[in-house]
Amino acid sequence: MKKWKRLKKRLILTVKIAAGSSLAIGIAQNLQLDYAISAGTITLLTLMTTKWETVKLSVFRLVTFLVSVITAWIAFAHIDSIWFSYGVFIFIIVFLSETMGLRATISVNSVIGAHLLTSHNFTVASIWNEFLLVVIGVSIALFLNLFHDNHNREKDIIADMRYTEGRLQSAIRNLADYLSDGEIGKEALDGICKLEEELHEFLKEAYEFQENTFQSHPGYYIDYFEMRQGQCRILHDLYFEMKKIQSIPEQAVIVANYMLYLADYVIELNEPSKQMDRLNSIFDSMAAQEMPITRTDFESRAILYHILMDLEEFLAYKSRFIKSLNEKQLDKYWN
């Protein structure tokens, strides 16, 4: 399913680039513009971005157009050597673009420069020709980048959230089983590592969704998956903490039962105050117990206490996530 979704995204982008570039060239030819094919190139270069990036890049391309024309006139009209004048032009354009943080505009500005270098024509008609090429290219890109399957993409993100919660619940239960019976297989770690890799992809999808939608508060999904990444890292560390236990202390059953209880509340719409209160009561209960006698028991009890601290941080990730939400996000996603 994931492979099909990735293939679908590539196909949609490919069709948009091919259709948009062809349309841009066709419009430029109908307007009888010189270098009409460059309109298609500009569309291609602009479409290789997200919706918000396309808007920003289109504005920057238009804003820097005048800078490119002036730079071309300075370099080409006053330096006879073709290769040297183009080198001076590129040097200035790249330097200015990098200084202003507009690296993405370099490609189109260099195309404009190549046209002006070839024609050595700085008349109003020639400059208007270049301006129209840029306008056509970015306009087609802007229009096509308005069309994104954001409804289904958001449904996929929500499905990834439910999947993540299920995998975290499973991982917690596997770790709890180890504290109960003293056996834990490598498949438990493999499952956590796989989820870490998947969360990296889910986070990328959330960022793409944010950049391709004009709706309010899409950053919620980014914050959600970052929170789950942090929780997954804690479970990763818990696995290795548990592997250090040489003998399972009797208090391990209490911690295991708590973890089984906690797993049921690894869901999106849960505020973990009750889970935190129950964890604090376990801390108090363990602190009131007699100190272990042997060194092995002492070390195992210390590791068990550290596990509880890790579980506390696991809950803290969710608490911090909830506190970071504003009223509009709470109203949209939690009510």
mmCIF file of C-alpha atoms in Angstrom:
data_model
loop_
_atom_site.group_PDB
_atom_site.id
_atom_site.type_symbol
_atom_site.label_atom_id
_atom_site.label_comp_id
_atom_site.label_asym_id
_atom_site.label_seq_id
_atom_site.Cartn_x
_atom_site.Cartn_y
_atom_site.Cartn_z
ATOM 1 C CA MET A 1 0.000 0.000 0.000
ATOM 2 C CA LYS A 2 2.784 2.435 0.936
ATOM 3 C CA LYS A 3 4.645 1.646 -2.272
ATOM 4 C CA TRP A 4 1.503 2.328 -4.300
ATOM 5 C CA LYS A 5 1.005 5.678 -2.545
ATOM 6 C CA ARG A 6 4.591 6.700 -3.289
ATOM 7 C CA LEU A 7 4.186 5.604 -6.908
ATOM 8 C CA LYS A 8 0.916 7.543 -7.158
ATOM 9 C CA LYS A 9 2.618 10.705 -5.877
ATOM 10 C CA ARG A 10 5.416 10.329 -8.416
ATOM 11 C CA LEU A 11 2.957 9.759 -11.253
ATOM 12 C CA ILE A 12 0.899 12.819 -10.322
ATOM 13 C CA LEU A 13 4.016 14.996 -10.144
ATOM 14 C CA THR A 14 5.279 13.592 -13.448
ATOM 15 C CA VAL A 15 1.980 14.299 -15.217
ATOM 16 C CA LYS A 16 1.814 17.818 -13.769
ATOM 17 C CA ILE A 17 5.373 18.609 -14.879
ATOM 18 C CA ALA A 18 4.915 17.159 -18.366
ATOM 19 C CA ALA A 19 1.516 18.777 -18.930
ATOM 20 C CA GLY A 20 2.519 22.083 -17.352
ATOM 21 C CA SER A 21 5.770 22.384 -19.282
ATOM 22 C CA SER A 22 4.045 21.572 -22.573
ATOM 23 C CA LEU A 23 1.241 24.044 -21.864
ATOM 24 C CA ALA A 24 3.715 26.791 -20.989
ATOM 25 C CA ILE A 25 5.616 26.258 -24.244
ATOM 26 C CA GLY A 26 2.365 26.237 -26.208
ATOM 27 C CA ILE A 27 1.236 29.535 -24.687
ATOM 28 C CA ALA A 28 4.630 31.135 -25.312
ATOM 29 C CA GLN A 29 4.590 29.968 -28.935
ATOM 30 C CA ASN A 30 1.075 31.323 -29.484
ATOM 31 C CA LEU A 31 2.287 34.678 -28.173
ATOM 32 C CA GLN A 32 5.190 34.372 -30.642
ATOM 33 C CA LEU A 33 7.784 34.799 -27.922
ATOM 34 C CA ASP A 34 11.447 34.116 -28.565
ATOM 35 C CA TYR A 35 12.955 31.146 -26.662
ATOM 36 C CA ALA A 36 9.433 29.795 -26.036
ATOM 37 C CA ILE A 37 10.809 26.459 -24.862
ATOM 38 C CA SER A 38 12.300 28.184 -21.814
ATOM 39 C CA ALA A 39 8.779 28.832 -20.487
ATOM 40 C CA GLY A 40 8.426 25.063 -20.149
ATOM 41 C CA THR A 41 11.764 24.839 -18.349
ATOM 42 C CA ILE A 42 10.698 27.541 -15.893
ATOM 43 C CA THR A 43 7.456 25.651 -15.197
ATOM 44 C CA LEU A 44 9.420 22.446 -14.602
ATOM 45 C CA LEU A 45 11.848 24.111 -12.193
ATOM 46 C CA THR A 46 9.027 25.788 -10.274
ATOM 47 C CA LEU A 47 6.798 22.701 -10.056
ATOM 48 C CA MET A 48 9.534 20.685 -8.354
ATOM 49 C CA THR A 49 8.462 22.256 -5.061
ATOM 50 C CA THR A 50 5.547 22.174 -2.634
ATOM 51 C CA LYS A 51 2.545 24.510 -2.853
ATOM 52 C CA TRP A 52 3.865 27.092 -0.392
ATOM 53 C CA GLU A 53 7.369 26.884 -1.848
ATOM 54 C CA THR A 54 5.908 27.419 -5.326
ATOM 55 C CA VAL A 55 4.141 30.594 -4.177
ATOM 56 C CA LYS A 56 7.274 31.961 -2.517
ATOM 57 C CA LEU A 57 9.562 30.903 -5.361
ATOM 58 C CA SER A 58 7.271 32.451 -7.977
ATOM 59 C CA VAL A 59 7.326 35.782 -6.148
ATOM 60 C CA PHE A 60 11.106 35.631 -5.788
ATOM 61 C CA ARG A 61 11.562 34.807 -9.482
ATOM 62 C CA LEU A 62 9.536 37.879 -10.464
ATOM 63 C CA VAL A 63 11.255 40.116 -7.899
ATOM 64 C CA THR A 64 14.767 39.078 -8.969
ATOM 65 C CA PHE A 65 13.959 39.365 -12.688
ATOM 66 C CA LEU A 66 14.863 43.057 -12.769
ATOM 67 C CA VAL A 67 18.108 42.350 -10.913
ATOM 68 C CA SER A 68 19.010 39.742 -13.542
ATOM 69 C CA VAL A 69 18.313 42.129 -16.427
ATOM 70 C CA ILE A 70 20.393 44.926 -14.893
ATOM 71 C CA THR A 71 23.229 42.511 -14.116
ATOM 72 C CA ALA A 72 23.100 41.141 -17.674
ATOM 73 C CA TRP A 73 23.276 44.653 -19.109
ATOM 74 C CA ILE A 74 26.280 45.516 -16.926
ATOM 75 C CA ALA A 75 28.137 42.335 -17.874
ATOM 76 C CA PHE A 76 27.182 41.756 -21.512
ATOM 77 C CA ALA A 77 27.050 45.327 -22.799
ATOM 78 C CA HIS A 78 30.419 46.289 -21.363
ATOM 79 C CA ILE A 79 32.536 43.145 -21.714
ATOM 80 C CA ASP A 80 33.399 41.841 -25.184
ATOM 81 C CA SER A 81 34.455 38.312 -24.205
ATOM 82 C CA ILE A 82 31.401 36.027 -24.210
ATOM 83 C CA TRP A 83 32.720 33.480 -21.743
ATOM 84 C CA PHE A 84 34.149 36.103 -19.384
ATOM 85 C CA SER A 85 31.026 38.287 -19.419
ATOM 86 C CA TYR A 86 28.800 35.292 -18.672
ATOM 87 C CA GLY A 87 31.141 34.308 -15.845
ATOM 88 C CA VAL A 88 30.842 37.813 -14.363
ATOM 89 C CA PHE A 89 27.044 37.645 -14.728
ATOM 90 C CA ILE A 90 26.812 34.261 -12.992
ATOM 91 C CA PHE A 91 29.204 35.383 -10.252
ATOM 92 C CA ILE A 92 27.038 38.395 -9.410
ATOM 93 C CA ILE A 93 23.749 36.472 -9.646
ATOM 94 C CA VAL A 94 24.973 33.595 -7.475
ATOM 95 C CA PHE A 95 26.526 35.936 -4.912
ATOM 96 C CA LEU A 96 23.378 38.046 -4.603
ATOM 97 C CA SER A 97 21.082 34.990 -4.528
ATOM 98 C CA GLU A 98 23.117 33.256 -1.829
ATOM 99 C CA THR A 99 23.357 36.454 0.201
ATOM 100 C CA MET A 100 19.580 36.936 0.092
ATOM 101 C CA GLY A 101 18.829 33.241 0.631
ATOM 102 C CA LEU A 102 17.323 32.874 -2.844
ATOM 103 C CA ARG A 103 19.418 30.042 -4.263
ATOM 104 C CA ALA A 104 16.376 28.523 -5.980
ATOM 105 C CA THR A 105 16.129 31.548 -8.312
ATOM 106 C CA ILE A 106 19.603 31.040 -9.788
ATOM 107 C CA SER A 107 18.549 28.503 -12.437
ATOM 108 C CA VAL A 108 15.873 30.675 -14.068
ATOM 109 C CA ASN A 109 17.951 33.839 -13.816
ATOM 110 C CA SER A 110 20.831 32.078 -15.562
ATOM 111 C CA VAL A 111 18.454 31.083 -18.390
ATOM 112 C CA ILE A 112 17.383 34.723 -18.782
ATOM 113 C CA GLY A 113 21.028 35.735 -18.835
ATOM 114 C CA ALA A 114 21.822 33.171 -21.528
ATOM 115 C CA HIS A 115 19.045 34.578 -23.728
ATOM 116 C CA LEU A 116 20.262 38.155 -23.323
ATOM 117 C CA LEU A 117 23.844 37.102 -23.934
ATOM 118 C CA THR A 118 22.831 35.331 -27.148
ATOM 119 C CA SER A 119 20.768 38.240 -28.485
ATOM 120 C CA HIS A 120 22.755 41.149 -27.026
ATOM 121 C CA ASN A 121 19.424 42.936 -27.241
ATOM 122 C CA PHE A 122 18.379 45.090 -24.286
ATOM 123 C CA THR A 123 15.407 46.820 -25.875
ATOM 124 C CA VAL A 124 12.084 47.064 -24.071
ATOM 125 C CA ALA A 125 10.645 44.417 -26.419
ATOM 126 C CA SER A 126 13.442 41.960 -25.618
ATOM 127 C CA ILE A 127 13.162 42.464 -21.871
ATOM 128 C CA TRP A 128 9.348 42.176 -22.094
ATOM 129 C CA ASN A 129 9.821 38.883 -23.951
ATOM 130 C CA GLU A 130 11.921 37.497 -21.082
ATOM 131 C CA PHE A 131 9.484 38.780 -18.481
ATOM 132 C CA LEU A 132 6.554 37.066 -20.200
ATOM 133 C CA LEU A 133 8.485 33.779 -20.294
ATOM 134 C CA VAL A 134 8.927 33.977 -16.524
ATOM 135 C CA VAL A 135 5.293 34.993 -15.935
ATOM 136 C CA ILE A 136 3.962 32.147 -18.091
ATOM 137 C CA GLY A 137 6.258 29.583 -16.471
ATOM 138 C CA VAL A 138 5.484 30.485 -12.872
ATOM 139 C CA SER A 139 1.766 31.033 -13.533
ATOM 140 C CA ILE A 140 1.319 27.530 -14.936
ATOM 141 C CA ALA A 141 3.281 26.110 -11.998
ATOM 142 C CA LEU A 142 1.183 28.054 -9.494
ATOM 143 C CA PHE A 143 -2.040 26.890 -11.101
ATOM 144 C CA LEU A 144 -1.077 23.217 -11.216
ATOM 145 C CA ASN A 145 0.296 23.216 -7.680
ATOM 146 C CA LEU A 146 -3.114 24.263 -6.401
ATOM 147 C CA PHE A 147 -4.262 20.713 -7.132
ATOM 148 C CA HIS A 148 -3.220 18.298 -4.397
ATOM 149 C CA ASP A 149 -5.116 15.322 -3.061
ATOM 150 C CA ASN A 150 -4.931 16.784 0.444
ATOM 151 C CA HIS A 151 -8.147 15.151 1.667
ATOM 152 C CA ASN A 152 -6.853 11.631 1.058
ATOM 153 C CA ARG A 153 -3.371 12.617 2.200
ATOM 154 C CA GLU A 154 -4.794 13.785 5.541
ATOM 155 C CA LYS A 155 -6.738 10.521 5.843
ATOM 156 C CA ASP A 156 -3.473 8.639 5.272
ATOM 157 C CA ILE A 157 -1.736 10.696 7.956
ATOM 158 C CA ILE A 158 -4.517 9.949 10.439
ATOM 159 C CA ALA A 159 -4.244 6.245 9.554
ATOM 160 C CA ASP A 160 -0.488 6.471 10.220
ATOM 161 C CA MET A 161 -1.269 7.978 13.631
ATOM 162 C CA ARG A 162 -3.534 5.061 14.541
ATOM 163 C CA TYR A 163 -0.919 2.611 13.238
ATOM 164 C CA THR A 164 1.785 4.277 15.335
ATOM 165 C CA GLU A 165 -0.334 4.076 18.472
ATOM 166 C CA GLY A 166 -0.966 0.387 17.885
ATOM 167 C CA ARG A 167 2.745 -0.331 17.418
ATOM 168 C CA LEU A 168 3.680 1.614 20.553
ATOM 169 C CA GLN A 169 1.050 -0.268 22.552
ATOM 170 C CA SER A 170 2.418 -3.567 21.268
ATOM 171 C CA ALA A 171 5.997 -2.573 22.135
ATOM 172 C CA ILE A 172 5.027 -1.582 25.687
ATOM 173 C CA ARG A 173 3.197 -4.875 26.206
ATOM 174 C CA ASN A 174 6.209 -6.841 24.929
ATOM 175 C CA LEU A 175 8.468 -5.032 27.388
ATOM 176 C CA ALA A 176 5.961 -5.636 30.190
ATOM 177 C CA ASP A 177 5.936 -9.353 29.393
ATOM 178 C CA TYR A 178 9.698 -9.421 29.888
ATOM 179 C CA LEU A 179 9.370 -7.992 33.387
ATOM 180 C CA SER A 180 6.761 -10.656 34.127
ATOM 181 C CA ASP A 181 8.517 -13.778 32.822
ATOM 182 C CA GLY A 182 12.121 -12.678 32.254
ATOM 183 C CA GLU A 183 12.212 -13.463 28.552
ATOM 184 C CA ILE A 184 12.425 -10.967 25.730
ATOM 185 C CA GLY A 185 13.305 -11.730 22.127
ATOM 186 C CA LYS A 186 15.195 -9.612 19.648
ATOM 187 C CA GLU A 187 11.962 -9.252 17.668
ATOM 188 C CA ALA A 188 10.815 -6.750 20.317
ATOM 189 C CA LEU A 189 13.785 -4.511 19.505
ATOM 190 C CA ASP A 190 13.312 -5.095 15.779
ATOM 191 C CA GLY A 191 9.725 -3.888 16.074
ATOM 192 C CA ILE A 192 10.801 -0.710 17.861
ATOM 193 C CA CYS A 193 13.554 -0.024 15.322
ATOM 194 C CA LYS A 194 11.140 -0.560 12.447
ATOM 195 C CA LEU A 195 8.687 1.879 14.004
ATOM 196 C CA GLU A 196 11.463 4.461 14.371
ATOM 197 C CA GLU A 197 12.137 4.206 10.638
ATOM 198 C CA GLU A 198 8.428 4.431 9.843
ATOM 199 C CA LEU A 199 7.999 7.477 12.069
ATOM 200 C CA HIS A 200 10.726 9.207 10.083
ATOM 201 C CA GLU A 201 8.655 8.661 6.932
ATOM 202 C CA PHE A 202 5.411 9.670 8.652
ATOM 203 C CA LEU A 203 7.049 12.910 9.754
ATOM 204 C CA LYS A 204 8.150 13.622 6.185
ATOM 205 C CA GLU A 205 4.565 13.086 5.025
ATOM 206 C CA ALA A 206 3.326 15.492 7.696
ATOM 207 C CA TYR A 207 5.799 18.150 6.560
ATOM 208 C CA GLU A 208 4.746 17.663 2.933
ATOM 209 C CA PHE A 209 1.098 17.992 3.912
ATOM 210 C CA GLN A 210 1.832 21.224 5.765
ATOM 211 C CA GLU A 211 3.644 22.670 2.743
ATOM 212 C CA ASN A 212 0.879 21.663 0.324
ATOM 213 C CA THR A 213 -2.197 22.949 2.113
ATOM 214 C CA PHE A 214 -3.599 26.356 2.922
ATOM 215 C CA GLN A 215 -5.755 25.077 5.785
ATOM 216 C CA SER A 216 -5.170 26.218 9.356
ATOM 217 C CA HIS A 217 -2.894 24.464 11.842
ATOM 218 C CA PRO A 218 -1.503 21.567 9.737
ATOM 219 C CA GLY A 219 1.584 21.692 11.992
ATOM 220 C CA TYR A 220 -0.395 19.629 14.502
ATOM 221 C CA TYR A 221 0.536 16.441 12.676
ATOM 222 C CA ILE A 222 4.229 17.348 12.667
ATOM 223 C CA ASP A 223 4.178 17.958 16.426
ATOM 224 C CA TYR A 224 2.281 14.705 16.944
ATOM 225 C CA PHE A 225 4.808 12.523 15.115
ATOM 226 C CA GLU A 226 7.748 14.306 16.754
ATOM 227 C CA MET A 227 6.161 13.480 20.116
ATOM 228 C CA ARG A 228 5.781 9.825 19.114
ATOM 229 C CA GLN A 229 9.388 9.749 17.896
ATOM 230 C CA GLY A 230 10.514 10.824 21.353
ATOM 231 C CA GLN A 231 8.375 8.154 22.997
ATOM 232 C CA CYS A 232 9.716 5.520 20.623
ATOM 233 C CA ARG A 233 13.303 6.439 21.547
ATOM 234 C CA ILE A 234 12.414 5.943 25.209
ATOM 235 C CA LEU A 235 11.081 2.437 24.492
ATOM 236 C CA HIS A 236 14.287 1.742 22.564
ATOM 237 C CA ASP A 237 16.307 2.702 25.642
ATOM 238 C CA LEU A 238 13.973 0.729 27.913
ATOM 239 C CA TYR A 239 14.732 -2.450 25.994
ATOM 240 C CA PHE A 240 18.439 -2.169 26.754
ATOM 241 C CA GLU A 241 17.770 -1.145 30.361
ATOM 242 C CA MET A 242 15.740 -4.305 30.872
ATOM 243 C CA LYS A 243 18.437 -6.455 29.286
ATOM 244 C CA LYS A 244 20.774 -5.345 32.103
ATOM 245 C CA ILE A 245 18.564 -6.864 34.804
ATOM 246 C CA GLN A 246 20.353 -9.974 36.103
ATOM 247 C CA SER A 247 17.534 -11.197 38.310
ATOM 248 C CA ILE A 248 13.942 -10.080 38.121
ATOM 249 C CA PRO A 249 12.956 -8.466 41.460
ATOM 250 C CA GLU A 250 9.497 -9.061 42.881
ATOM 251 C CA GLN A 251 8.608 -5.392 42.339
ATOM 252 C CA ALA A 252 8.930 -5.982 38.590
ATOM 253 C CA VAL A 253 5.403 -7.393 38.506
ATOM 254 C CA ILE A 254 4.040 -4.069 39.755
ATOM 255 C CA VAL A 255 5.906 -2.190 37.027
ATOM 256 C CA ALA A 256 4.823 -4.730 34.400
ATOM 257 C CA ASN A 257 1.173 -4.375 35.389
ATOM 258 C CA TYR A 258 1.501 -0.617 35.210
ATOM 259 C CA MET A 259 2.972 -0.858 31.714
ATOM 260 C CA LEU A 260 0.076 -3.058 30.606
ATOM 261 C CA TYR A 261 -2.298 -0.465 32.052
ATOM 262 C CA LEU A 262 -0.371 2.363 30.358
ATOM 263 C CA ALA A 263 -0.455 0.698 26.926
ATOM 264 C CA ASP A 264 -4.230 1.112 26.702
ATOM 265 C CA TYR A 265 -3.840 4.884 27.018
ATOM 266 C CA VAL A 266 -1.310 5.372 24.226
ATOM 267 C CA ILE A 267 -3.937 7.038 22.083
ATOM 268 C CA GLU A 268 -4.204 10.489 20.567
ATOM 269 C CA LEU A 269 -7.012 11.909 22.709
ATOM 270 C CA ASN A 270 -5.675 11.097 26.158
ATOM 271 C CA GLU A 271 -4.329 13.585 28.680
ATOM 272 C CA PRO A 272 -1.971 11.475 30.847
ATOM 273 C CA SER A 273 -2.547 13.061 34.265
ATOM 274 C CA LYS A 274 -4.199 9.909 35.683
ATOM 275 C CA GLN A 275 -1.382 7.725 34.359
ATOM 276 C CA MET A 276 1.152 10.112 35.913
ATOM 277 C CA ASP A 277 -0.650 9.985 39.281
ATOM 278 C CA ARG A 278 -0.633 6.193 39.269
ATOM 279 C CA LEU A 279 3.061 6.186 38.379
ATOM 280 C CA ASN A 280 3.833 8.542 41.272
ATOM 281 C CA SER A 281 2.036 6.205 43.650
ATOM 282 C CA ILE A 282 4.306 3.378 42.466
ATOM 283 C CA PHE A 283 7.341 5.577 43.124
ATOM 284 C CA ASP A 284 6.084 6.215 46.660
ATOM 285 C CA SER A 285 5.342 2.538 47.227
ATOM 286 C CA MET A 286 8.813 1.439 46.116
ATOM 287 C CA ALA A 287 10.501 4.144 48.192
ATOM 288 C CA ALA A 288 8.725 2.824 51.298
ATOM 289 C CA GLN A 289 9.952 -0.762 50.795
ATOM 290 C CA GLU A 290 12.982 -2.233 52.546
ATOM 291 C CA MET A 291 16.365 -1.853 50.880
ATOM 292 C CA PRO A 292 17.611 -4.929 48.976
ATOM 293 C CA ILE A 293 20.220 -7.079 50.700
ATOM 294 C CA THR A 294 22.424 -8.435 47.897
ATOM 295 C CA ARG A 295 24.313 -6.362 45.348
ATOM 296 C CA THR A 296 22.515 -8.075 42.473
ATOM 297 C CA ASP A 297 19.120 -7.256 43.964
ATOM 298 C CA PHE A 298 20.233 -3.683 44.580
ATOM 299 C CA GLU A 299 21.361 -3.218 40.963
ATOM 300 C CA SER A 300 18.179 -4.809 39.612
ATOM 301 C CA ARG A 301 16.032 -2.571 41.845
ATOM 302 C CA ALA A 302 17.987 0.477 40.664
ATOM 303 C CA ILE A 303 17.373 -0.464 37.029
ATOM 304 C CA LEU A 304 13.697 -0.956 37.815
ATOM 305 C CA TYR A 305 13.581 2.512 39.347
ATOM 306 C CA HIS A 306 15.272 3.908 36.236
ATOM 307 C CA ILE A 307 12.621 2.194 34.101
ATOM 308 C CA LEU A 308 9.948 4.049 36.060
ATOM 309 C CA MET A 309 11.778 7.315 35.414
ATOM 310 C CA ASP A 310 11.836 6.517 31.698
ATOM 311 C CA LEU A 311 8.105 5.822 31.786
ATOM 312 C CA GLU A 312 7.650 9.179 33.504
ATOM 313 C CA GLU A 313 9.490 10.852 30.615
ATOM 314 C CA PHE A 314 7.354 8.840 28.178
ATOM 315 C CA LEU A 315 4.261 10.450 29.706
ATOM 316 C CA ALA A 316 5.953 13.853 29.853
ATOM 317 C CA TYR A 317 6.325 13.827 26.064
ATOM 318 C CA LYS A 318 2.553 13.593 25.731
ATOM 319 C CA SER A 319 1.962 16.245 28.391
ATOM 320 C CA ARG A 320 4.313 18.693 26.672
ATOM 321 C CA PHE A 321 2.629 18.004 23.348
ATOM 322 C CA ILE A 322 -0.802 18.821 24.770
ATOM 323 C CA LYS A 323 0.469 21.978 26.489
ATOM 324 C CA SER A 324 1.941 23.179 23.181
ATOM 325 C CA LEU A 325 -1.477 23.133 21.494
ATOM 326 C CA ASN A 326 -3.287 26.427 21.151
ATOM 327 C CA GLU A 327 -7.033 26.864 21.598
ATOM 328 C CA LYS A 328 -7.780 26.574 17.892
ATOM 329 C CA GLN A 329 -5.816 23.320 17.600
ATOM 330 C CA LEU A 330 -7.554 21.883 20.652
ATOM 331 C CA ASP A 331 -10.920 22.848 19.202
ATOM 332 C CA LYS A 332 -10.134 21.381 15.766
ATOM 333 C CA TYR A 333 -8.403 18.139 16.728
ATOM 334 C CA TRP A 334 -9.530 17.351 20.284
ATOM 335 C CA ASN A 335 -13.205 18.354 20.377
#
